[in-house]
């Protein structure tokens, strides 16, 4: 068991750039937009196999619906989870179907799966631990705050849809961001 949950490190994590914990200033919250943790893990490995660098796209930590936390990348490595913001941030992926499997269809842009209380509670505990361990950590973002790109809809290319909407409108952002603010006051 690692400090954040079960260590299920990707076998290519050593290819990711190293960093010190005091260089981490932000947490970025994501939704996997896949059915489960195993699918998310397979997707990370697939992106590694398909990349020239052998490095895949994935977050550091994954939190399942029941609150189980899996660590795929050590915090001391820069994971590829949000373009242009990876170096100073920790990526936390919440297992949630999101727009799966029709991510970019015009009529499928509103997720319907809620985030269970156990998952949100585990996220808050992870945020508390991170805040204590990474002393320069001050910022909390949603993936959709940082990646605002539009792409052609898969069913109607003349229409543009958000590339990333996660963690999405059903995520309890107000409660989590208020908790984050309270942590900063401790």
mmCIF file of C-alpha atoms in Angstrom:
data_model
loop_
_atom_site.group_PDB
_atom_site.id
_atom_site.type_symbol
_atom_site.label_atom_id
_atom_site.label_comp_id
_atom_site.label_asym_id
_atom_site.label_seq_id
_atom_site.Cartn_x
_atom_site.Cartn_y
_atom_site.Cartn_z
ATOM 1 C CA UNK A 1 0.000 0.000 0.000
ATOM 2 C CA UNK A 2 1.394 3.411 -0.973
ATOM 3 C CA UNK A 3 0.842 6.657 0.829
ATOM 4 C CA UNK A 4 -2.276 7.417 -1.238
ATOM 5 C CA UNK A 5 -3.714 3.947 -1.775
ATOM 6 C CA UNK A 6 -2.711 0.917 -3.754
ATOM 7 C CA UNK A 7 0.358 1.437 -5.895
ATOM 8 C CA UNK A 8 -0.425 0.187 -9.375
ATOM 9 C CA UNK A 9 2.387 2.112 -11.037
ATOM 10 C CA UNK A 10 2.477 2.079 -14.829
ATOM 11 C CA UNK A 11 5.579 0.244 -16.021
ATOM 12 C CA UNK A 12 6.752 3.275 -18.011
ATOM 13 C CA UNK A 13 6.642 5.830 -15.165
ATOM 14 C CA UNK A 14 10.467 5.957 -15.088
ATOM 15 C CA UNK A 15 10.362 7.614 -18.545
ATOM 16 C CA UNK A 16 8.487 10.599 -17.098
ATOM 17 C CA UNK A 17 10.522 13.657 -16.029
ATOM 18 C CA UNK A 18 11.428 13.902 -12.350
ATOM 19 C CA UNK A 19 10.512 16.791 -10.063
ATOM 20 C CA UNK A 20 10.624 17.710 -6.408
ATOM 21 C CA UNK A 21 7.461 17.783 -4.295
ATOM 22 C CA UNK A 22 8.065 21.466 -3.495
ATOM 23 C CA UNK A 23 7.633 22.211 -7.235
ATOM 24 C CA UNK A 24 3.988 21.094 -7.146
ATOM 25 C CA UNK A 25 1.638 24.071 -7.002
ATOM 26 C CA UNK A 26 -1.657 22.717 -8.382
ATOM 27 C CA UNK A 27 -4.086 19.817 -8.450
ATOM 28 C CA UNK A 28 -6.123 19.161 -11.584
ATOM 29 C CA UNK A 29 -9.333 17.139 -11.235
ATOM 30 C CA UNK A 30 -10.428 14.914 -14.101
ATOM 31 C CA UNK A 31 -13.104 12.360 -14.907
ATOM 32 C CA UNK A 32 -11.884 9.319 -16.811
ATOM 33 C CA UNK A 33 -14.913 9.278 -19.108
ATOM 34 C CA UNK A 34 -14.531 5.491 -19.207
ATOM 35 C CA UNK A 35 -16.547 2.696 -17.546
ATOM 36 C CA UNK A 36 -14.048 1.709 -14.868
ATOM 37 C CA UNK A 37 -10.532 1.782 -13.459
ATOM 38 C CA UNK A 38 -9.257 -1.139 -15.547
ATOM 39 C CA UNK A 39 -10.349 0.567 -18.765
ATOM 40 C CA UNK A 40 -8.600 3.765 -17.654
ATOM 41 C CA UNK A 41 -5.425 1.817 -16.843
ATOM 42 C CA UNK A 42 -5.529 0.075 -20.244
ATOM 43 C CA UNK A 43 -6.040 3.416 -21.986
ATOM 44 C CA UNK A 44 -2.955 4.871 -20.255
ATOM 45 C CA UNK A 45 -0.855 1.908 -21.390
ATOM 46 C CA UNK A 46 -2.285 2.141 -24.914
ATOM 47 C CA UNK A 47 -1.271 5.801 -25.197
ATOM 48 C CA UNK A 48 2.237 4.846 -24.032
ATOM 49 C CA UNK A 49 2.529 2.134 -26.693
ATOM 50 C CA UNK A 50 1.327 4.534 -29.377
ATOM 51 C CA UNK A 51 3.639 7.430 -28.419
ATOM 52 C CA UNK A 52 7.117 8.010 -29.793
ATOM 53 C CA UNK A 53 8.419 8.664 -26.273
ATOM 54 C CA UNK A 54 6.947 5.545 -24.682
ATOM 55 C CA UNK A 55 5.173 7.813 -22.177
ATOM 56 C CA UNK A 56 1.436 7.558 -21.845
ATOM 57 C CA UNK A 57 -1.241 9.975 -20.831
ATOM 58 C CA UNK A 58 -2.591 9.445 -17.333
ATOM 59 C CA UNK A 59 -3.043 11.018 -13.943
ATOM 60 C CA UNK A 60 -1.075 10.363 -10.792
ATOM 61 C CA UNK A 61 -4.010 9.133 -8.724
ATOM 62 C CA UNK A 62 -7.283 7.421 -9.647
ATOM 63 C CA UNK A 63 -10.258 7.346 -7.304
ATOM 64 C CA UNK A 64 -12.888 4.708 -7.958
ATOM 65 C CA UNK A 65 -16.586 5.041 -7.223
ATOM 66 C CA UNK A 66 -16.244 3.144 -3.925
ATOM 67 C CA UNK A 67 -13.463 5.464 -2.736
ATOM 68 C CA UNK A 68 -10.575 3.130 -3.546
ATOM 69 C CA UNK A 69 -7.477 5.131 -4.480
ATOM 70 C CA UNK A 70 -4.894 3.829 -6.969
ATOM 71 C CA UNK A 71 -1.566 5.510 -7.632
ATOM 72 C CA UNK A 72 -0.305 5.052 -11.210
ATOM 73 C CA UNK A 73 2.499 7.629 -11.220
ATOM 74 C CA UNK A 74 4.673 8.749 -8.291
ATOM 75 C CA UNK A 75 4.161 12.411 -7.393
ATOM 76 C CA UNK A 76 7.882 12.932 -7.965
ATOM 77 C CA UNK A 77 7.280 12.358 -11.701
ATOM 78 C CA UNK A 78 5.511 14.681 -14.154
ATOM 79 C CA UNK A 79 2.452 12.827 -15.466
ATOM 80 C CA UNK A 80 0.873 13.818 -18.759
ATOM 81 C CA UNK A 81 -2.715 14.677 -17.853
ATOM 82 C CA UNK A 82 -3.384 18.253 -19.015
ATOM 83 C CA UNK A 83 -1.493 19.863 -21.861
ATOM 84 C CA UNK A 84 0.610 22.857 -20.848
ATOM 85 C CA UNK A 85 0.062 22.395 -17.094
ATOM 86 C CA UNK A 86 1.702 19.055 -16.259
ATOM 87 C CA UNK A 87 4.983 20.143 -14.673
ATOM 88 C CA UNK A 88 3.592 21.916 -11.584
ATOM 89 C CA UNK A 89 0.495 19.779 -11.089
ATOM 90 C CA UNK A 90 -0.872 16.523 -9.732
ATOM 91 C CA UNK A 91 -3.557 14.870 -11.846
ATOM 92 C CA UNK A 92 -6.409 13.160 -10.013
ATOM 93 C CA UNK A 93 -8.727 11.038 -12.141
ATOM 94 C CA UNK A 94 -12.206 10.231 -10.853
ATOM 95 C CA UNK A 95 -13.694 7.073 -12.343
ATOM 96 C CA UNK A 96 -16.838 8.298 -14.076
ATOM 97 C CA UNK A 97 -18.432 7.491 -17.442
ATOM 98 C CA UNK A 98 -18.818 11.156 -18.387
ATOM 99 C CA UNK A 99 -19.724 11.264 -22.073
ATOM 100 C CA UNK A 100 -18.564 7.692 -22.737
ATOM 101 C CA UNK A 101 -18.664 6.245 -25.377
ATOM 102 C CA UNK A 102 -19.938 9.085 -27.574
ATOM 103 C CA UNK A 103 -17.588 11.788 -26.246
ATOM 104 C CA UNK A 104 -18.010 14.191 -29.124
ATOM 105 C CA UNK A 105 -21.562 13.569 -30.387
ATOM 106 C CA UNK A 106 -23.611 16.768 -30.299
ATOM 107 C CA UNK A 107 -26.524 15.111 -28.437
ATOM 108 C CA UNK A 108 -24.297 13.481 -25.809
ATOM 109 C CA UNK A 109 -22.566 16.428 -24.122
ATOM 110 C CA UNK A 110 -24.272 16.235 -20.728
ATOM 111 C CA UNK A 111 -23.017 13.433 -18.451
ATOM 112 C CA UNK A 112 -25.606 11.629 -16.335
ATOM 113 C CA UNK A 113 -23.483 9.646 -13.854
ATOM 114 C CA UNK A 114 -23.214 11.283 -10.426
ATOM 115 C CA UNK A 115 -20.085 11.136 -8.279
ATOM 116 C CA UNK A 116 -20.792 8.859 -5.282
ATOM 117 C CA UNK A 117 -20.287 10.182 -1.753
ATOM 118 C CA UNK A 118 -17.532 7.600 -1.067
ATOM 119 C CA UNK A 119 -15.589 8.848 -4.079
ATOM 120 C CA UNK A 120 -15.939 12.498 -3.108
ATOM 121 C CA UNK A 121 -14.984 11.742 0.502
ATOM 122 C CA UNK A 122 -11.858 9.858 -0.675
ATOM 123 C CA UNK A 123 -10.983 12.805 -2.931
ATOM 124 C CA UNK A 124 -11.180 15.183 0.011
ATOM 125 C CA UNK A 125 -8.902 12.945 2.079
ATOM 126 C CA UNK A 126 -6.408 12.785 -0.790
ATOM 127 C CA UNK A 127 -6.526 16.581 -1.112
ATOM 128 C CA UNK A 128 -5.856 16.918 2.629
ATOM 129 C CA UNK A 129 -2.856 14.578 2.382
ATOM 130 C CA UNK A 130 -1.498 16.356 -0.690
ATOM 131 C CA UNK A 131 -1.853 19.749 0.972
ATOM 132 C CA UNK A 132 0.210 18.517 3.914
ATOM 133 C CA UNK A 133 2.884 16.887 1.787
ATOM 134 C CA UNK A 134 3.332 19.438 -1.009
ATOM 135 C CA UNK A 135 4.009 22.718 0.777
ATOM 136 C CA UNK A 136 3.797 24.946 -2.336
ATOM 137 C CA UNK A 137 0.401 23.531 -3.307
ATOM 138 C CA UNK A 138 -2.154 26.328 -3.602
ATOM 139 C CA UNK A 139 -4.329 25.865 -6.701
ATOM 140 C CA UNK A 140 -7.193 23.512 -7.504
ATOM 141 C CA UNK A 141 -8.532 23.271 -11.057
ATOM 142 C CA UNK A 142 -10.968 21.239 -13.075
ATOM 143 C CA UNK A 143 -9.573 19.865 -16.327
ATOM 144 C CA UNK A 144 -12.201 21.875 -18.167
ATOM 145 C CA UNK A 145 -10.829 25.083 -16.589
ATOM 146 C CA UNK A 146 -7.476 24.529 -18.292
ATOM 147 C CA UNK A 147 -8.412 22.791 -21.551
ATOM 148 C CA UNK A 148 -11.039 24.906 -23.272
ATOM 149 C CA UNK A 149 -10.377 23.722 -26.842
ATOM 150 C CA UNK A 150 -13.241 23.063 -29.194
ATOM 151 C CA UNK A 151 -13.256 20.165 -31.658
ATOM 152 C CA UNK A 152 -15.578 19.165 -34.503
ATOM 153 C CA UNK A 153 -18.473 17.043 -33.284
ATOM 154 C CA UNK A 154 -18.134 13.419 -34.380
ATOM 155 C CA UNK A 155 -21.685 13.288 -35.737
ATOM 156 C CA UNK A 156 -21.817 16.827 -37.175
ATOM 157 C CA UNK A 157 -18.308 18.132 -38.032
ATOM 158 C CA UNK A 158 -19.667 21.622 -38.741
ATOM 159 C CA UNK A 159 -20.564 21.919 -35.033
ATOM 160 C CA UNK A 160 -17.876 22.435 -32.392
ATOM 161 C CA UNK A 161 -18.011 20.787 -28.951
ATOM 162 C CA UNK A 162 -15.713 21.027 -25.917
ATOM 163 C CA UNK A 163 -12.753 18.688 -26.095
ATOM 164 C CA UNK A 164 -12.762 18.347 -22.297
ATOM 165 C CA UNK A 165 -15.697 18.955 -19.953
ATOM 166 C CA UNK A 166 -14.452 16.947 -16.997
ATOM 167 C CA UNK A 167 -15.053 16.407 -14.279
ATOM 168 C CA UNK A 168 -18.389 17.753 -15.546
ATOM 169 C CA UNK A 169 -21.543 19.442 -14.320
ATOM 170 C CA UNK A 170 -22.522 16.688 -11.849
ATOM 171 C CA UNK A 171 -19.243 16.993 -9.955
ATOM 172 C CA UNK A 172 -19.811 18.763 -6.590
ATOM 173 C CA UNK A 173 -17.370 21.568 -7.400
ATOM 174 C CA UNK A 174 -18.793 24.052 -4.871
ATOM 175 C CA UNK A 175 -18.336 21.639 -1.946
ATOM 176 C CA UNK A 176 -14.887 20.433 -3.027
ATOM 177 C CA UNK A 177 -13.548 23.924 -3.737
ATOM 178 C CA UNK A 178 -14.907 25.163 -0.376
ATOM 179 C CA UNK A 179 -13.145 22.245 1.335
ATOM 180 C CA UNK A 180 -9.950 23.165 -0.531
ATOM 181 C CA UNK A 181 -10.221 26.774 0.643
ATOM 182 C CA UNK A 182 -10.652 25.590 4.249
ATOM 183 C CA UNK A 183 -7.513 23.462 3.929
ATOM 184 C CA UNK A 184 -5.606 26.570 2.901
ATOM 185 C CA UNK A 185 -6.665 28.312 6.105
ATOM 186 C CA UNK A 186 -5.447 25.514 8.404
#
